[in-house]
C-alpha cells in the first residue's frame, strides 16, 4: 500500500514535470499590451490630452515595414492590413506559396480584397463580383461575366507593392520617391527553421516613430529606465521598489552608423545583472537597425545564441505597432522565454515614457549625448521631399 502510494506520487510528479518541460521548450508565449480595455481607454485619454510637440517630422519614413508574420498568411488566404496610411491586401499563392501585396480596394466598386477575397494560384478574386487580379503585376485578368476585358483592363489595374518575405516575416517597401529597396539580410538560423520562435510580444505605442529607434542611441536613459531590478516590474512609477534593490542592471552601449550600408546602424550592447555586488549574468548583444522599421538583435550567452527580431510599423501618424520575436534552438526555449520576460518588462518601461512624451525637434543635448545627434542626422535620410507631413497623413484619418 505504502509502496503503491509512493509509486503513484512519483508518476504524478514525473508527468507534471514533463508537462512543465514541454511547455517551457515547445509552447510559444505571447504578450500583448493592446487588448486590455481599461488600459486602452487610459491611453486614449492620455493621447487626447497629450502635447503633440511642435514641428512634428513626417510620420511615415521611407523603408521596409512588416505587415504580417509568415505564419499569419497561410497558402490560399488573404488578409487586410491597414498601416502607413495605406490599405493593403496580403495573400499567399496556392501554387507557388509566394506572398503578394496589393492595394486592398477593388477598382471596380471598391470591395476590400482582404475581406473574403478568394486566392486562386497567384491571383486573387474580389469577393463582390469576382474580378480577378494577378498578384505579380496587379493586372486585371478576368471578369467572369464580361467579354470587354481589354476596354477596362487598363483602368482596372491595382497597385502592386514591392514586398519580401524573409526571416519568417512579410515586409512591404514604402518609399515616397519610388527608390529601389535595399536588401533585408537573411538570418540563416531563422530563415531555414533551425531556430524556433519561442514567443513574441506586441505593443501599441502612442508616439512619433522616430522616438523608438532613438532609444538605441540614448545611452543616458539606460541607467534611469532600465537600471532598476527587473523584478520591480514594468511600471516606472513603482519599479524602484526597495524590496528588489538587491538586484540591478548595468548597461553599456555604443551606437554607430554603418559605413557600407547607409540605411543601417549598429549598437554594441553589454548588459550585466548584478546581485548585490556579484556579477550574476552577462549578455553581449550585436544590434543592427535596418532602416526605420526593422532591427535584429543577436544575444550571446554562455548557453548559446538568442536572436530577437524587432519590427516597428506605423498604424497611424502617432500610433506604432512594436513587436519582438524571440528565436533560439528548440532546447533553449527556457532561456528564450526568460530573455523575453526581461525584455518585455524593459520595453514596457520605455513604452510608458513614449506614450506620455512630446516629440522634441531640437532637444537640448550636452556633449556627452553626441550619439543622439549622430542618430538624428543618420535617421533624416528616411524622410524625403514627398514624405507625407503630419497634417497630410492625419487628413486621411478624418472621416
Ligand atoms: S467590387 Fe470588386 S469585382 Fe466588383
Ligand atoms: Fe529603452
Short mmCIF file of C-alpha atoms and ligand atoms in Angstrom, two decimals:
data_model
loop_
_atom_site.label_atom_id
_atom_site.label_comp_id
_atom_site.label_asym_id
_atom_site.label_seq_id
_atom_site.Cartn_x
_atom_site.Cartn_y
_atom_site.Cartn_z
CA UNK A 1 0.00 0.00 0.00
CA UNK A 2 2.70 2.39 1.04
CA UNK A 3 4.88 1.39 -1.93
CA UNK A 4 1.92 1.92 -4.25
CA UNK A 5 1.35 5.39 -2.82
CA UNK A 6 4.95 6.40 -3.45
CA UNK A 7 4.86 4.90 -6.91
CA UNK A 8 1.75 6.93 -7.78
CA UNK A 9 3.27 10.06 -6.33
CA UNK A 10 6.46 9.61 -8.37
CA UNK A 11 4.38 9.02 -11.51
CA UNK A 12 2.33 12.13 -10.84
CA UNK A 13 5.42 14.27 -10.23
CA UNK A 14 7.17 12.88 -13.33
CA UNK A 15 4.14 13.60 -15.54
CA UNK A 16 3.79 17.10 -14.07
CA UNK A 17 7.49 17.83 -14.62
CA UNK A 18 7.32 16.54 -18.19
CA UNK A 19 4.30 18.81 -18.76
CA UNK A 20 6.20 21.84 -17.44
CA UNK A 21 9.24 20.90 -19.53
CA UNK A 22 7.08 20.54 -22.64
CA UNK A 23 5.55 23.96 -22.00
CA UNK A 24 8.91 25.61 -21.43
CA UNK A 25 10.53 24.13 -24.53
CA UNK A 26 7.75 23.89 -27.07
CA UNK A 27 4.83 26.23 -26.33
CA UNK A 28 5.44 29.76 -27.62
CA UNK A 29 4.44 32.51 -25.21
CA UNK A 30 2.82 35.76 -26.23
CA UNK A 31 2.39 39.10 -24.58
CA UNK A 32 0.11 41.80 -25.91
CA UNK A 33 -0.45 45.15 -24.30
CA UNK A 34 -3.21 46.47 -26.53
CA UNK A 35 -6.21 44.39 -25.61
CA UNK A 36 -6.89 45.47 -22.04
CA UNK A 37 -9.89 47.78 -22.20
CA UNK A 38 -9.15 49.86 -19.15
CA UNK A 39 -5.58 50.39 -20.26
CA UNK A 40 -6.75 51.26 -23.76
CA UNK A 41 -9.12 53.95 -22.60
CA UNK A 42 -6.45 55.37 -20.28
CA UNK A 43 -4.02 55.53 -23.18
CA UNK A 44 -6.61 57.14 -25.44
CA UNK A 45 -7.35 59.73 -22.81
CA UNK A 46 -3.65 60.44 -22.36
CA UNK A 47 -3.37 60.65 -26.12
CA UNK A 48 -6.05 63.31 -26.36
CA UNK A 49 -4.60 65.37 -23.53
CA UNK A 50 -1.01 64.98 -24.56
CA UNK A 51 1.01 67.78 -26.06
CA UNK A 52 1.96 66.61 -29.53
CA UNK A 53 5.04 68.76 -29.90
CA UNK A 54 5.86 71.44 -32.39
CA UNK A 55 7.17 70.85 -35.88
CA UNK A 56 6.48 67.17 -35.98
CA UNK A 57 8.60 65.28 -38.51
CA UNK A 58 6.81 63.25 -41.22
CA UNK A 59 5.11 60.27 -39.57
CA UNK A 60 5.87 57.63 -42.26
CA UNK A 61 9.60 57.50 -43.09
CA UNK A 62 10.76 55.51 -46.14
CA UNK A 63 11.72 51.86 -45.63
CA UNK A 64 10.64 48.26 -45.24
CA UNK A 65 7.76 47.63 -42.84
CA UNK A 66 6.43 44.33 -41.52
CA UNK A 67 2.83 43.65 -42.50
CA UNK A 68 2.45 40.17 -41.03
CA UNK A 69 4.34 37.09 -39.92
CA UNK A 70 4.68 34.27 -42.46
CA UNK A 71 2.54 32.03 -40.26
CA UNK A 72 -0.35 34.50 -40.36
CA UNK A 73 -0.64 34.20 -44.17
CA UNK A 74 -1.41 30.56 -44.87
CA UNK A 75 -1.47 29.31 -48.50
CA UNK A 76 -4.73 30.32 -50.16
CA UNK A 77 -5.56 33.01 -47.59
CA UNK A 78 -5.75 36.81 -47.82
CA UNK A 79 -5.58 39.42 -45.09
CA UNK A 80 -6.41 43.13 -44.98
CA UNK A 81 -3.79 45.25 -43.26
CA UNK A 82 -4.10 48.99 -42.71
CA UNK A 83 -0.90 50.84 -41.84
CA UNK A 84 1.47 53.60 -43.06
CA UNK A 85 -1.62 55.48 -44.28
CA UNK A 86 -2.38 52.70 -46.82
CA UNK A 87 -4.69 49.72 -47.09
CA UNK A 88 -3.05 46.51 -48.24
CA UNK A 89 -4.20 43.03 -49.08
CA UNK A 90 -1.55 40.38 -48.39
CA UNK A 91 -2.15 36.94 -49.81
CA UNK A 92 -0.28 33.69 -50.33
CA UNK A 93 -0.45 31.77 -53.58
CA UNK A 94 -1.97 28.31 -53.59
CA UNK A 95 0.59 27.20 -56.24
CA UNK A 96 3.92 28.92 -55.70
CA UNK A 97 3.32 29.63 -51.97
CA UNK A 98 4.68 33.15 -52.64
CA UNK A 99 3.18 36.13 -50.85
CA UNK A 100 1.86 39.16 -52.74
CA UNK A 101 0.90 42.64 -51.59
CA UNK A 102 -1.63 44.77 -53.50
CA UNK A 103 -3.80 47.76 -52.69
CA UNK A 104 -6.79 46.40 -50.79
CA UNK A 105 -9.62 48.12 -52.66
CA UNK A 106 -11.02 46.76 -55.89
CA UNK A 107 -11.09 49.37 -58.69
CA UNK A 108 -14.50 48.10 -59.86
CA UNK A 109 -16.75 49.13 -56.95
CA UNK A 110 -14.38 49.31 -54.03
CA UNK A 111 -14.75 45.99 -52.20
CA UNK A 112 -11.89 45.05 -49.92
CA UNK A 113 -9.93 42.14 -51.39
CA UNK A 114 -8.60 41.30 -47.93
CA UNK A 115 -12.10 40.61 -46.60
CA UNK A 116 -13.37 37.46 -48.27
CA UNK A 117 -11.07 37.68 -51.32
CA UNK A 118 -10.57 34.26 -52.93
CA UNK A 119 -6.98 33.21 -53.73
CA UNK A 120 -6.57 31.23 -56.95
CA UNK A 121 -2.99 30.33 -57.87
CA UNK A 122 -1.02 33.59 -57.94
CA UNK A 123 -4.23 35.63 -58.35
CA UNK A 124 -6.92 36.99 -56.06
CA UNK A 125 -10.60 37.21 -56.88
CA UNK A 126 -12.72 40.02 -55.50
CA UNK A 127 -15.43 38.86 -53.04
CA UNK A 128 -18.03 41.24 -54.60
CA UNK A 129 -18.24 40.43 -58.38
CA UNK A 130 -15.27 38.08 -58.81
CA UNK A 131 -12.98 40.31 -60.85
CA UNK A 132 -9.62 38.57 -60.76
CA UNK A 133 -6.23 40.28 -60.29
CA UNK A 134 -2.71 38.93 -60.77
CA UNK A 135 -0.55 39.15 -57.62
CA UNK A 136 2.67 39.51 -59.62
CA UNK A 137 1.59 42.61 -61.58
CA UNK A 138 -1.73 43.80 -60.11
CA UNK A 139 -3.31 43.47 -63.59
CA UNK A 140 -6.94 42.56 -64.09
CA UNK A 141 -7.02 39.10 -65.71
CA UNK A 142 -10.68 38.13 -65.71
CA UNK A 143 -14.23 39.42 -65.40
CA UNK A 144 -16.37 36.29 -65.25
CA UNK A 145 -19.48 37.84 -66.83
CA UNK A 146 -17.95 40.22 -69.41
CA UNK A 147 -16.23 39.99 -72.80
CA UNK A 148 -14.94 43.55 -72.59
CA UNK A 149 -11.80 42.90 -70.60
CA UNK A 150 -9.48 44.80 -72.96
CA UNK A 151 -11.51 48.03 -72.61
CA UNK A 152 -11.46 48.12 -68.87
CA UNK A 153 -8.24 46.34 -68.01
CA UNK A 154 -6.04 49.40 -68.34
CA UNK A 155 -8.21 51.24 -65.80
CA UNK A 156 -8.67 48.26 -63.57
CA UNK A 157 -5.05 47.62 -62.59
CA UNK A 158 -4.45 47.55 -58.86
CA UNK A 159 -1.30 48.99 -57.33
CA UNK A 160 1.20 46.20 -56.74
CA UNK A 161 3.56 46.85 -53.81
CA UNK A 162 7.12 45.57 -53.65
CA UNK A 163 7.22 43.01 -50.88
CA UNK A 164 9.63 40.50 -49.46
CA UNK A 165 9.25 37.50 -47.20
CA UNK A 166 12.32 36.80 -45.12
CA UNK A 167 13.13 35.56 -41.60
CA UNK A 168 9.50 34.50 -41.06
CA UNK A 169 8.13 38.00 -41.78
CA UNK A 170 6.34 39.64 -44.71
CA UNK A 171 7.57 43.17 -45.44
CA UNK A 172 6.32 45.91 -47.75
CA UNK A 173 8.60 48.51 -49.32
CA UNK A 174 7.24 52.01 -48.69
CA UNK A 175 9.14 54.79 -50.46
CA UNK A 176 7.57 58.11 -51.38
CA UNK A 177 10.15 58.74 -54.16
CA UNK A 178 9.85 55.17 -55.52
CA UNK A 179 13.53 54.45 -54.97
CA UNK A 180 14.81 50.89 -55.26
CA UNK A 181 14.71 48.93 -51.98
CA UNK A 182 17.73 47.83 -50.01
CA UNK A 183 18.32 44.15 -49.15
CA UNK A 184 16.90 42.74 -45.94
CA UNK A 185 19.66 40.50 -44.52
CA UNK A 186 18.70 36.83 -44.29
CA UNK A 187 19.39 35.31 -40.87
CA UNK A 188 20.17 31.69 -41.71
CA UNK A 189 19.16 30.14 -38.39
CA UNK A 190 15.74 31.84 -38.53
CA UNK A 191 15.06 31.63 -42.25
CA UNK A 192 15.93 27.92 -42.57
CA UNK A 193 13.98 26.96 -39.45
CA UNK A 194 16.94 25.78 -37.32
CA UNK A 195 15.90 28.29 -34.67
CA UNK A 196 12.34 28.14 -33.34
CA UNK A 197 10.17 31.13 -32.41
CA UNK A 198 9.59 30.62 -28.67
CA UNK A 199 7.42 33.67 -28.18
CA UNK A 200 6.60 37.20 -29.20
CA UNK A 201 5.32 40.40 -27.69
CA UNK A 202 3.34 43.20 -29.24
CA UNK A 203 2.91 46.79 -28.08
CA UNK A 204 0.82 49.64 -29.37
CA UNK A 205 2.92 52.75 -28.85
CA UNK A 206 1.49 56.25 -29.00
CA UNK A 207 4.44 58.34 -30.11
CA UNK A 208 6.31 59.51 -33.18
CA UNK A 209 8.03 56.54 -34.89
CA UNK A 210 11.48 58.13 -34.54
CA UNK A 211 11.26 58.08 -30.73
CA UNK A 212 11.54 54.29 -30.70
CA UNK A 213 14.80 53.57 -32.57
CA UNK A 214 16.28 56.69 -30.97
CA UNK A 215 16.34 54.66 -27.75
CA UNK A 216 19.32 52.72 -29.13
CA UNK A 217 21.44 55.88 -29.26
CA UNK A 218 20.11 57.25 -25.98
CA UNK A 219 22.78 55.91 -23.66
CA UNK A 220 21.79 58.10 -20.68
CA UNK A 221 18.31 56.59 -20.36
CA UNK A 222 19.65 53.05 -19.89
CA UNK A 223 20.57 53.51 -16.23
CA UNK A 224 17.45 55.54 -15.41
CA UNK A 225 14.79 53.44 -17.11
CA UNK A 226 16.44 50.02 -17.24
CA UNK A 227 18.81 50.08 -14.25
CA UNK A 228 16.31 49.03 -11.55
CA UNK A 229 15.83 45.35 -10.86
CA UNK A 230 13.63 43.69 -13.45
CA UNK A 231 11.66 42.16 -10.56
CA UNK A 232 10.47 45.71 -9.79
CA UNK A 233 8.22 45.38 -12.86
CA UNK A 234 7.23 47.45 -15.87
CA UNK A 235 5.54 50.40 -14.15
CA UNK A 236 8.10 53.21 -13.98
CA UNK A 237 6.18 54.75 -11.06
CA UNK A 238 6.89 51.70 -8.89
CA UNK A 239 9.90 49.94 -10.37
CA UNK A 240 12.35 51.31 -7.81
CA UNK A 241 10.69 49.29 -5.06
CA UNK A 242 13.28 48.86 -2.29
CA UNK A 243 12.27 45.20 -1.83
CA UNK A 244 14.06 44.46 -5.07
CA UNK A 245 17.13 46.64 -4.60
CA UNK A 246 19.26 43.50 -4.09
CA UNK A 247 19.48 43.30 -7.89
CA UNK A 248 20.34 45.86 -10.55
CA UNK A 249 21.25 46.11 -14.22
CA UNK A 250 24.35 47.76 -15.66
CA UNK A 251 24.27 48.71 -19.32
CA UNK A 252 26.97 49.81 -21.73
CA UNK A 253 26.16 50.74 -25.30
CA UNK A 254 27.87 52.23 -28.33
CA UNK A 255 25.84 53.46 -31.30
CA UNK A 256 27.40 53.93 -34.74
CA UNK A 257 26.16 54.27 -38.29
CA UNK A 258 27.23 51.63 -40.81
CA UNK A 259 29.89 52.82 -43.24
CA UNK A 260 28.98 50.34 -46.02
CA UNK A 261 25.18 50.35 -45.87
CA UNK A 262 23.93 53.83 -45.16
CA UNK A 263 20.46 52.61 -44.17
CA UNK A 264 21.98 50.58 -41.32
CA UNK A 265 23.24 51.48 -37.85
CA UNK A 266 24.78 49.31 -35.16
CA UNK A 267 24.60 49.17 -31.38
CA UNK A 268 27.09 47.13 -29.38
CA UNK A 269 25.43 46.47 -26.05
CA UNK A 270 26.63 44.84 -22.84
CA UNK A 271 24.19 44.01 -20.09
CA UNK A 272 25.22 42.85 -16.63
CA UNK A 273 22.78 41.70 -13.97
CA UNK A 274 24.21 42.23 -10.50
CA UNK A 275 23.04 40.50 -7.35
CA UNK A 276 24.26 42.89 -4.62
CA UNK A 277 27.80 43.41 -5.90
CA UNK A 278 28.10 39.96 -7.50
CA UNK A 279 28.00 39.77 -11.32
CA UNK A 280 25.38 37.07 -12.00
CA UNK A 281 24.63 37.33 -15.73
CA UNK A 282 26.47 39.00 -18.58
CA UNK A 283 24.99 39.33 -22.06
CA UNK A 284 26.66 40.82 -25.13
CA UNK A 285 24.38 41.90 -27.93
CA UNK A 286 25.01 42.91 -31.55
CA UNK A 287 22.14 45.05 -32.70
CA UNK A 288 21.52 46.11 -36.32
CA UNK A 289 18.98 48.83 -37.05
CA UNK A 290 17.91 48.29 -40.67
CA UNK A 291 16.00 51.37 -41.78
CA UNK A 292 13.20 52.79 -39.64
CA UNK A 293 11.10 49.64 -39.22
CA UNK A 294 13.30 46.64 -38.52
CA UNK A 295 16.00 45.65 -36.02
CA UNK A 296 17.87 42.39 -35.45
CA UNK A 297 19.40 41.62 -32.04
CA UNK A 298 21.86 38.75 -31.57
CA UNK A 299 22.37 37.97 -27.89
CA UNK A 300 25.41 35.94 -26.89
CA UNK A 301 25.07 33.99 -23.64
CA UNK A 302 27.16 31.17 -22.17
CA UNK A 303 24.46 28.64 -23.14
CA UNK A 304 24.19 29.79 -26.75
CA UNK A 305 22.67 32.40 -29.01
CA UNK A 306 19.22 34.04 -28.85
CA UNK A 307 18.02 36.08 -31.83
CA UNK A 308 15.37 38.76 -31.44
CA UNK A 309 13.66 40.38 -34.43
CA UNK A 310 12.07 43.73 -33.73
CA UNK A 311 9.54 45.22 -36.13
CA UNK A 312 8.04 48.69 -35.98
CA UNK A 313 5.13 49.63 -38.25
CA UNK A 314 3.16 52.90 -38.07
CA UNK A 315 -0.56 52.17 -37.80
CA UNK A 316 -1.47 55.85 -37.71
CA UNK A 317 0.67 59.01 -37.68
CA UNK A 318 1.35 58.70 -33.94
CA UNK A 319 0.44 55.07 -33.29
CA UNK A 320 3.03 52.35 -33.77
CA UNK A 321 2.91 48.58 -33.70
CA UNK A 322 6.10 47.40 -31.98
CA UNK A 323 6.73 43.64 -31.94
CA UNK A 324 9.58 41.35 -30.90
CA UNK A 325 10.03 37.71 -31.96
CA UNK A 326 12.32 35.50 -29.86
CA UNK A 327 14.26 32.78 -31.70
CA UNK A 328 16.56 30.07 -30.31
CA UNK A 329 17.28 26.37 -30.88
CA UNK A 330 14.41 24.23 -29.52
CA UNK A 331 16.42 23.14 -26.46
CA UNK A 332 16.98 26.78 -25.42
CA UNK A 333 13.25 27.52 -25.20
CA UNK A 334 13.54 28.09 -21.45
CA UNK A 335 16.30 30.67 -21.99
CA UNK A 336 14.44 32.45 -24.81
CA UNK A 337 11.38 32.77 -22.53
CA UNK A 338 13.49 34.07 -19.67
CA UNK A 339 15.04 36.68 -22.01
CA UNK A 340 11.57 37.52 -23.33
CA UNK A 341 10.33 38.16 -19.81
CA UNK A 342 13.16 40.62 -19.12
CA UNK A 343 12.98 42.30 -22.50
CA UNK A 344 9.20 42.71 -22.34
CA UNK A 345 9.40 44.46 -18.98
CA UNK A 346 12.15 46.73 -20.25
CA UNK A 347 10.23 47.65 -23.41
CA UNK A 348 7.08 48.26 -21.34
CA UNK A 349 9.06 50.77 -19.26
CA UNK A 350 10.12 52.57 -22.46
CA UNK A 351 6.53 52.45 -23.71
CA UNK A 352 5.36 54.35 -20.60
CA UNK A 353 7.84 57.10 -21.45
CA UNK A 354 6.98 57.12 -25.18
CA UNK A 355 3.22 57.12 -24.57
CA UNK A 356 3.37 60.25 -22.48
CA UNK A 357 6.19 62.30 -24.01
CA UNK A 358 6.02 65.01 -26.63
CA UNK A 359 8.21 64.96 -29.72
CA UNK A 360 11.07 67.45 -29.37
CA UNK A 361 12.51 68.52 -32.70
CA UNK A 362 15.59 70.26 -31.26
CA UNK A 363 16.44 68.73 -27.88
CA UNK A 364 18.99 70.29 -25.53
CA UNK A 365 21.92 67.91 -25.71
CA UNK A 366 25.17 68.13 -23.70
CA UNK A 367 28.33 66.97 -25.48
CA UNK A 368 28.08 63.52 -23.82
CA UNK A 369 24.91 62.92 -25.83
CA UNK A 370 26.64 63.17 -29.19
CA UNK A 371 25.28 59.73 -30.29
CA UNK A 372 21.76 61.22 -30.22
CA UNK A 373 22.85 63.97 -32.63
CA UNK A 374 24.53 61.37 -34.83
CA UNK A 375 21.38 59.24 -34.73
CA UNK A 376 19.15 62.13 -35.79
CA UNK A 377 21.37 63.06 -38.68
CA UNK A 378 21.54 59.38 -39.79
CA UNK A 379 17.76 58.93 -39.45
CA UNK A 380 16.98 62.04 -41.52
CA UNK A 381 17.82 60.01 -44.70
CA UNK A 382 14.43 58.26 -44.32
CA UNK A 383 12.49 61.49 -44.86
CA UNK A 384 12.30 62.76 -48.42
CA UNK A 385 10.77 65.54 -50.47
CA UNK A 386 7.42 63.83 -50.89
CA UNK A 387 7.14 62.34 -47.41
CA UNK A 388 3.62 62.95 -46.11
CA UNK A 389 3.57 65.67 -43.48
CA UNK A 390 1.77 65.03 -40.21
CA UNK A 391 -1.14 67.20 -41.42
CA UNK A 392 -1.43 65.31 -44.75
CA UNK A 393 -1.25 61.92 -43.03
CA UNK A 394 -3.81 63.00 -40.48
CA UNK A 395 -6.26 64.26 -43.13
CA UNK A 396 -6.83 60.72 -44.41
CA UNK A 397 -7.98 59.65 -40.95
CA UNK A 398 -10.64 62.38 -40.64
CA UNK A 399 -13.85 60.82 -41.87
S1 LIG B 1 -16.07 45.46 -56.40
FE1 LIG B 1 -14.59 44.02 -56.95
S2 LIG B 1 -15.43 42.96 -58.56
FE2 LIG B 1 -16.91 44.44 -58.08
FE1 LIG B 2 14.96 51.82 -23.51
#
